[in-house]
Tab-separated table of C-alpha atoms in Angstrom:
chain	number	residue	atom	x	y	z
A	1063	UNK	CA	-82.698	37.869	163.867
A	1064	UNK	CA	-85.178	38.803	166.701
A	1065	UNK	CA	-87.255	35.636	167.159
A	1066	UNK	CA	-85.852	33.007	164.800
A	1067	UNK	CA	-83.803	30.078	166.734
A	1068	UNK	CA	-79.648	30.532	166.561
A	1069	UNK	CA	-80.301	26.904	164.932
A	1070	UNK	CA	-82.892	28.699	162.194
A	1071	UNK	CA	-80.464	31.738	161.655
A	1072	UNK	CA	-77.492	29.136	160.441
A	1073	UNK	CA	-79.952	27.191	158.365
A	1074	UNK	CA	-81.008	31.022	156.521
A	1075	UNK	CA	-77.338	31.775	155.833
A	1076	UNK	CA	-76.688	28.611	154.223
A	1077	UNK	CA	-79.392	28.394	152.024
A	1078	UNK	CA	-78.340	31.925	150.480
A	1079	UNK	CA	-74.804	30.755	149.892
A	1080	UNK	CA	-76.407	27.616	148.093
A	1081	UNK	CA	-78.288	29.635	146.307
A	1082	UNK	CA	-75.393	32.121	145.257
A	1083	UNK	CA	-73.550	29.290	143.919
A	1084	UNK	CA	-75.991	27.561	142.060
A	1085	UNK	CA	-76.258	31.514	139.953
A	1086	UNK	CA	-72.373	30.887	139.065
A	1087	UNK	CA	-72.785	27.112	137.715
A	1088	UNK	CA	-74.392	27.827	134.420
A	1089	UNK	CA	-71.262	30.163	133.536
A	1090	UNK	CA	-68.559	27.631	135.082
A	1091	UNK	CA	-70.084	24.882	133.011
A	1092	UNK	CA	-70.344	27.410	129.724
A	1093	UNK	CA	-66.557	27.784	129.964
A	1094	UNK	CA	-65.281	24.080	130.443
A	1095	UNK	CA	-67.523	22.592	127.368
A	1096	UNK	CA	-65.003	23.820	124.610
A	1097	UNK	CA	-62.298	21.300	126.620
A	1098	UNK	CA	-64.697	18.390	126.457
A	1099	UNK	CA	-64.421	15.958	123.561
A	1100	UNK	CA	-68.037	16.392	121.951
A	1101	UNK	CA	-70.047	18.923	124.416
A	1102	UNK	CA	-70.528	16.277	127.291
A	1103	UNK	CA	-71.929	13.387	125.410
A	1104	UNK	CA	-68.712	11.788	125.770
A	1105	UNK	CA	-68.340	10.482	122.513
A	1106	UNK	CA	-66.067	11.264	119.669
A	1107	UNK	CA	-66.435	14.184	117.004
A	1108	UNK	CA	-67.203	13.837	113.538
A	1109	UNK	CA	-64.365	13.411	112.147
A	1110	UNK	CA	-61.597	12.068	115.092
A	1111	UNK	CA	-60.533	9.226	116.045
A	1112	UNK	CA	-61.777	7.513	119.499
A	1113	UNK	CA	-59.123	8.281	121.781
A	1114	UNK	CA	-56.280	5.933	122.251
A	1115	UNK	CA	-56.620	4.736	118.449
A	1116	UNK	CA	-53.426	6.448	115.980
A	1117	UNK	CA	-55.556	7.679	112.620
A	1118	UNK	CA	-53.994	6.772	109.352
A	1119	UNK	CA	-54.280	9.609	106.754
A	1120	UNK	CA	-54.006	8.413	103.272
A	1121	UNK	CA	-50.161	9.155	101.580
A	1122	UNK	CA	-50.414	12.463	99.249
A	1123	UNK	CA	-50.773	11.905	95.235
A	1124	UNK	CA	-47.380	11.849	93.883
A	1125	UNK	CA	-46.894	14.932	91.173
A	1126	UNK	CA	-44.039	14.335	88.720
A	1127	UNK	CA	-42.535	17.251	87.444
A	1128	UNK	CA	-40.506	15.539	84.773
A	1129	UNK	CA	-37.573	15.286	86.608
A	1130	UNK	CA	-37.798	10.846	87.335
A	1131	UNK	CA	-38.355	10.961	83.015
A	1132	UNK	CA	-35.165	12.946	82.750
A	1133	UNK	CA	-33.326	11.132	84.797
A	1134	UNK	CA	-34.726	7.471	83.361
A	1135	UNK	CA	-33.151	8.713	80.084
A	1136	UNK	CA	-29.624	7.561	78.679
A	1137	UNK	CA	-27.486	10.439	78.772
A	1138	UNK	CA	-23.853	11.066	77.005
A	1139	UNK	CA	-21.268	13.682	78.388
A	1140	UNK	CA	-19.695	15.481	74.815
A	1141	UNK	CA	-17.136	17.966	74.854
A	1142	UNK	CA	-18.486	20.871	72.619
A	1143	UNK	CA	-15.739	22.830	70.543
A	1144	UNK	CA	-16.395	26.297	69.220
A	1145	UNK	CA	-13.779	29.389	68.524
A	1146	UNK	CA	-11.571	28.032	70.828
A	1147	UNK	CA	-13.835	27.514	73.441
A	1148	UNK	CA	-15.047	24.280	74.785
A	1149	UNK	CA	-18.326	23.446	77.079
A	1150	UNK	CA	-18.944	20.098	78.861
A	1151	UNK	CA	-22.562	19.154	77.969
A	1152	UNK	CA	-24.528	16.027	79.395
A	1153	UNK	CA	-27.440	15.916	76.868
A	1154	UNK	CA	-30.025	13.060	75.742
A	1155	UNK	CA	-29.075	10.317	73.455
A	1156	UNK	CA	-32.254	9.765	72.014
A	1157	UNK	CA	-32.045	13.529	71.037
A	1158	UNK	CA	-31.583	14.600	67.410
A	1159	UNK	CA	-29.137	16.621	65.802
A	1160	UNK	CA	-31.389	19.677	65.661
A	1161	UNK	CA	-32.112	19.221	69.178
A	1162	UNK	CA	-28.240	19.681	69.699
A	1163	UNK	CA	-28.056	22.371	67.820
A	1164	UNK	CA	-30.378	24.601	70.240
A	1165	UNK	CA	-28.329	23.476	72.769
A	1166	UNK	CA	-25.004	24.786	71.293
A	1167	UNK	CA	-27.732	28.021	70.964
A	1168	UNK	CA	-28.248	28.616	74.242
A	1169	UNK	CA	-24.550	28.373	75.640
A	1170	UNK	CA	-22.691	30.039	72.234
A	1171	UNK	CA	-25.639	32.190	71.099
A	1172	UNK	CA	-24.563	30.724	67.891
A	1173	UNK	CA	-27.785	30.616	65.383
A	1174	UNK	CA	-28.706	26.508	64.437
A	1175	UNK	CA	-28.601	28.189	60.734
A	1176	UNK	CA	-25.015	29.236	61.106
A	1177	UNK	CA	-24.060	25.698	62.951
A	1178	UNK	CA	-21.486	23.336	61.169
A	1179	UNK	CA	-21.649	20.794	63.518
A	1180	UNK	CA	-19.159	17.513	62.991
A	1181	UNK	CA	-18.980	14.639	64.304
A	1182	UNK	CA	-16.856	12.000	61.859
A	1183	UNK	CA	-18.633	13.807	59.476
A	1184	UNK	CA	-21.164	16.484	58.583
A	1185	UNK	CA	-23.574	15.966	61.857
A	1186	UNK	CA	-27.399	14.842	60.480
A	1187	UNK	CA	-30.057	16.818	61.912
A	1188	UNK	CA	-32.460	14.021	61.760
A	1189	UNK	CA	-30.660	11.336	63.547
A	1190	UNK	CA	-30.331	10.801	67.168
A	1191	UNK	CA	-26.831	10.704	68.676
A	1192	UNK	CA	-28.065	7.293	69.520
A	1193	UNK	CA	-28.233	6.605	65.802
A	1194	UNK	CA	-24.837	8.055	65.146
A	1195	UNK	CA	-22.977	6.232	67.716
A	1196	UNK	CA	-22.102	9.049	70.012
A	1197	UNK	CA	-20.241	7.826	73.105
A	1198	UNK	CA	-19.225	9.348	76.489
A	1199	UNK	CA	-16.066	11.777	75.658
A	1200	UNK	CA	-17.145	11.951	72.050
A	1201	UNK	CA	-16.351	16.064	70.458
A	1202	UNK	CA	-18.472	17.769	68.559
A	1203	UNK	CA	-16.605	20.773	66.479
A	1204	UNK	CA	-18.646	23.657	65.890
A	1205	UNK	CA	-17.498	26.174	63.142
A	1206	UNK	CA	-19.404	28.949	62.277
A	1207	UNK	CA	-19.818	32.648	63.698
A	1208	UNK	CA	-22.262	34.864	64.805
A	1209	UNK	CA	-23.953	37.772	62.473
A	1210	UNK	CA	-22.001	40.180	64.042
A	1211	UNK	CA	-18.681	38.356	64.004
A	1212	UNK	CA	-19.804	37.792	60.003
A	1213	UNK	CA	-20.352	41.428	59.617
A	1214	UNK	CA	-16.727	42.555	61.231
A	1215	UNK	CA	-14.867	40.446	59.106
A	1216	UNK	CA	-16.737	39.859	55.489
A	1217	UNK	CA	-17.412	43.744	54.998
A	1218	UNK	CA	-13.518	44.813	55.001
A	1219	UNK	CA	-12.938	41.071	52.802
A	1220	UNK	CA	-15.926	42.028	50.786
A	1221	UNK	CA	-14.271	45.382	49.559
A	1222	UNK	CA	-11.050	44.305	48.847
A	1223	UNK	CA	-12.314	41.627	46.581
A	1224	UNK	CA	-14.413	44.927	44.861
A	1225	UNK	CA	-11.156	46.728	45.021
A	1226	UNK	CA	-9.512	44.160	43.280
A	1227	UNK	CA	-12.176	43.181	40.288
A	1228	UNK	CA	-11.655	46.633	39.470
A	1229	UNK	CA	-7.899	46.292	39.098
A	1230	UNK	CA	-8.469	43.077	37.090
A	1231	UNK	CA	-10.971	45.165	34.974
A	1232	UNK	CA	-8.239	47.908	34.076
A	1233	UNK	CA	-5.491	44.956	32.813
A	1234	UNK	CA	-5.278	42.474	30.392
A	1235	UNK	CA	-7.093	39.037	31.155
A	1236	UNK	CA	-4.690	36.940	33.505
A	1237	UNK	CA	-4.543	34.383	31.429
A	1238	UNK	CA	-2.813	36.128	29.091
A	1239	UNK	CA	-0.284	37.556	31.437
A	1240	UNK	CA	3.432	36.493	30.871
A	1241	UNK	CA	3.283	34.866	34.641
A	1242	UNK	CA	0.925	32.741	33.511
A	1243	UNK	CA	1.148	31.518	30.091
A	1244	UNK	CA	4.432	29.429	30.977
A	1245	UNK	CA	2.447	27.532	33.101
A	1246	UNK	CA	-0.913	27.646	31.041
A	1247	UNK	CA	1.523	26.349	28.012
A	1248	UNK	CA	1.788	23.652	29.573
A	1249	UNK	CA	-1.466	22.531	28.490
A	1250	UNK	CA	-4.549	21.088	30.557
A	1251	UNK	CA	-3.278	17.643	33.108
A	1252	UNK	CA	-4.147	14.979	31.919
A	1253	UNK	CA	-5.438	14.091	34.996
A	1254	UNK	CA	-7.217	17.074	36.049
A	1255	UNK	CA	-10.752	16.447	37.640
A	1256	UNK	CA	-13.452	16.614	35.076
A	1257	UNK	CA	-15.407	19.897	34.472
A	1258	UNK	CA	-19.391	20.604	34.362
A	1259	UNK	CA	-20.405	23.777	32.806
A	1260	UNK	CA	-23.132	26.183	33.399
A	1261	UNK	CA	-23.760	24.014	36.829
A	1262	UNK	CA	-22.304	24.749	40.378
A	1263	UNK	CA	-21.840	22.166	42.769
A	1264	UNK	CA	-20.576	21.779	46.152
A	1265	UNK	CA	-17.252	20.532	47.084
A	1266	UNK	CA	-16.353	17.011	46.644
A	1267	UNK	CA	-16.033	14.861	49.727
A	1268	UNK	CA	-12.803	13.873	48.044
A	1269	UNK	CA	-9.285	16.507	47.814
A	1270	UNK	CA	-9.568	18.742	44.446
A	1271	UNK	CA	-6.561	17.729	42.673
A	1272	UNK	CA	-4.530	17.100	39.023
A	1273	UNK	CA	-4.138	21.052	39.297
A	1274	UNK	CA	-0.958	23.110	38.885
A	1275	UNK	CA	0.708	25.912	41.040
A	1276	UNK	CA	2.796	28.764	39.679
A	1277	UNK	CA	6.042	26.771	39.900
A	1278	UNK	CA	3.719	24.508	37.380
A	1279	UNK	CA	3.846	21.429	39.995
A	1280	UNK	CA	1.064	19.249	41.039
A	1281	UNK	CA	-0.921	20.794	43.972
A	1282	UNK	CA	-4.308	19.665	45.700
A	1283	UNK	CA	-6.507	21.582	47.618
A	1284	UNK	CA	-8.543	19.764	50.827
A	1285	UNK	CA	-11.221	22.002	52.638
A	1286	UNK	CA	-11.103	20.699	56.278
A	1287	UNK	CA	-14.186	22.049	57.503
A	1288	UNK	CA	-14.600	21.084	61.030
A	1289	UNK	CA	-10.802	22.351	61.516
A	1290	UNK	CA	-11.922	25.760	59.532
A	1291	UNK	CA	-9.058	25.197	57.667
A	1292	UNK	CA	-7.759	24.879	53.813
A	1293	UNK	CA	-4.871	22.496	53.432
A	1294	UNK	CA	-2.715	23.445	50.014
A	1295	UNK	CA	-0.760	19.898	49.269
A	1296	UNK	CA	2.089	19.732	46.575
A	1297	UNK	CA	5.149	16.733	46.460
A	1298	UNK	CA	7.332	18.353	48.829
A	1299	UNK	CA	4.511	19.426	51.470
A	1300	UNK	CA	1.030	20.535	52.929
A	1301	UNK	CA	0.021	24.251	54.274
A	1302	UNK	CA	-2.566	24.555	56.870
A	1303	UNK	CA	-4.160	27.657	56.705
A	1304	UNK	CA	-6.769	28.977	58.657
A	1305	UNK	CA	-9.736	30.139	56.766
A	1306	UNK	CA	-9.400	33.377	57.947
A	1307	UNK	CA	-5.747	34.116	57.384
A	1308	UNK	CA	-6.799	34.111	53.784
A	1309	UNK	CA	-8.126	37.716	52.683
A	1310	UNK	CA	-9.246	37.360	49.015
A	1311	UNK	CA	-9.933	34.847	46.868
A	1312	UNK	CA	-9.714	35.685	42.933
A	1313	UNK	CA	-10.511	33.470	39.813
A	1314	UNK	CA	-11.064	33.719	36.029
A	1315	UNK	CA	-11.817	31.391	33.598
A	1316	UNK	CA	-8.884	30.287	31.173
A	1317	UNK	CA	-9.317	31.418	27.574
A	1318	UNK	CA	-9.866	28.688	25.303
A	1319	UNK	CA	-10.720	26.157	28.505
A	1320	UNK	CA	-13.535	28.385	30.076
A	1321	UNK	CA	-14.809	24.888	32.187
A	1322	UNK	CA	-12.001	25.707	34.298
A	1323	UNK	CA	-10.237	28.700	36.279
A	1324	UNK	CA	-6.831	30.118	37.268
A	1325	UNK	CA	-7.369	30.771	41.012
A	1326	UNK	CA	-5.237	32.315	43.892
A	1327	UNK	CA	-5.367	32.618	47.468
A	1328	UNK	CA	-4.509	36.063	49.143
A	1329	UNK	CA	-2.702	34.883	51.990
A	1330	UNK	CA	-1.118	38.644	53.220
A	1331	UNK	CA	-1.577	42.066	52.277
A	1332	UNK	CA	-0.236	42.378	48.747
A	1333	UNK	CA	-0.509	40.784	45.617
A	1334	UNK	CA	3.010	39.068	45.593
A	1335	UNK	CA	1.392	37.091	48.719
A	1336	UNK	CA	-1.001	35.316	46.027
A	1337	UNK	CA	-1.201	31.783	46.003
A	1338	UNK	CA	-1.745	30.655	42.252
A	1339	UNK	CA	-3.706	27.518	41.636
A	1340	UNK	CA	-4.449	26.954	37.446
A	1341	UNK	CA	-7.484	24.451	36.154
A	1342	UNK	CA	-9.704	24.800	38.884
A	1343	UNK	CA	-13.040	23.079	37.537
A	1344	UNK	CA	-15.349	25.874	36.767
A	1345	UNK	CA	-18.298	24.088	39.094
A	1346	UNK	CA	-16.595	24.332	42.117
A	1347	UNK	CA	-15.557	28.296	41.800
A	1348	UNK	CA	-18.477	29.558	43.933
A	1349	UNK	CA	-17.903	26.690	46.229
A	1350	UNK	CA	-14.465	27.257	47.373
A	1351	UNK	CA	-14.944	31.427	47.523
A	1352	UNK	CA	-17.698	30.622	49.983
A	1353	UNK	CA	-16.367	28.556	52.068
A	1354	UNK	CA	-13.021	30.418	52.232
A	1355	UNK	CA	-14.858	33.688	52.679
A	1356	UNK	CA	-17.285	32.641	55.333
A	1357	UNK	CA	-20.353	32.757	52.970
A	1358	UNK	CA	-20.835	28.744	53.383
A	1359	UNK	CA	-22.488	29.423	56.891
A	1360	UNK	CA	-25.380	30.712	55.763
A	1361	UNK	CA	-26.214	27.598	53.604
């Protein structure tokens, strides 16, 4: 510049290039506090931990979602038997009988109502498998079929046994039949099983026997339930029959002895296939038509 000093002029310059860059600090400093630890103060945030120290969160709560109960309880592994299927179940031990029952629900859709469920025995509802000593291995039979399965086969047994009261309506009483009297001549065993009249009871625990058959020999029946089977026994042998292999079951009450019944066992499609059984006990009639025919199940 005219009149200032060459020494002046370089003094000039440099105090507007100070002055530029003191304008840019406030905006350099405005974009390095966010990397700072606490805005320049230097010491830690609310919240951190001083550098160079490890922080310690406290462990979570644990949440159970039943699954260390479950697997604290004794379980058994059964082999569940049912129409000729059979399921491998691990279940509870301290679980009841009903309890197994919705079980054998959910994988047979079977109803519990329509469950016979053995296990040495008629299985209790009430007790635990615990209670019942059930072990690893142990089977459980099932018998019993669903309301459909119920409906396909009791409908056509249901009108044959119709068809057939009406036959017996149009003859004589079969008692009086020449293919009977020689063995109703015979007279009553003497050791029959005792008759109750006017009363019907379930079936014994115990084989029905002290009957005859139409030959006039000694015959017994046994109802093997959690085989679904009837078991006809005379001297020479024993019949297993399936339950239902047997089509009809027919009975009448013996003139003269009405506190017991001739009964037979339609065990093919005519009558000749009828297996005779004479002084039945009158309170176990019902009994053994249900439980041939299916009816038991809904007991």
């Amino acid at each position: 510049f005219p009149g200032v000093p060459c020494n002046g002029l370089y003094t000039i310059i440099m105090a507007a290039a100070a002055a530029a860059d003191g304008a840019e600090d406030p905006g350099m400093e405005a974009e390095e506090l966010p990397l700072g630890c606490g805005g320049g103060g230097g010491s830690p945030a609310a919240g951190r931990s001083p550098e160079g120290e490890e922080r310690h969160d406290p462990p979570p709560a644990s949440v159970s979602n039943g699954g260390e109960a479950e697997s604290g309880k004794d379980l058994v592994e059964l082999k569940v038997i049912w129409n000729k299927n059979k399921y491998d179940v691990k279940f509870c031990l301290d679980s009841t009988g009903a309890e197994l029952k919705q079980k054998i629900h959910s994988l047979t859709g079977l109803p519990p109502a329509m469950q016979k469920v053995m296990f040495k025995g008629l299985l209790p509802e009430e007790k635990t498998l615990r209670e019942i000593k059930v072990t690893n291995g142990a089977k459980i039979m099932v018998v019993g079929s669903t309301i459909n399965d119920v409906l396909a086969v009791n409908t056509p047994k249901e009108a044959a046994q119709q068809e057939v009261k009406a036959e017996e309506n149009k003859k004589e009483p079969l008692c009086r039949q020449k293919q009977h009297r020689k063995v109703l001549d015979k007279g009553k065993p003497d050791d029959v099983m005792p008759s109750v009249k006017g009363v019907q009871e379930r079936l014994p625990t115990v084989p029905l026997s002290g009957m005859y058959n139409k030959s006039g020999g000694k015959v017994r029946l046994t109802f093997k339930l959690e085989q679904d089977q009837l078991w006809i026994g005379t001297k020479e042998r024993t019949e297993k029959l399936p339950m239902g292999s047997i089509k009809n079951v027919v009975s009448e009450p013996i003139e003269g002895h009405e506190d017991y019944h001739m009964m037979a066992f339609q065990l093919g499609p005519t009558e000749a296939s009828y297996y005779w059984v004479y002084w039945v006990p009158t309170q176990y009639v019902d009994a053994i038509k249900d439980t041939v025919l299916g009816k038991w199940q809904y007991f």
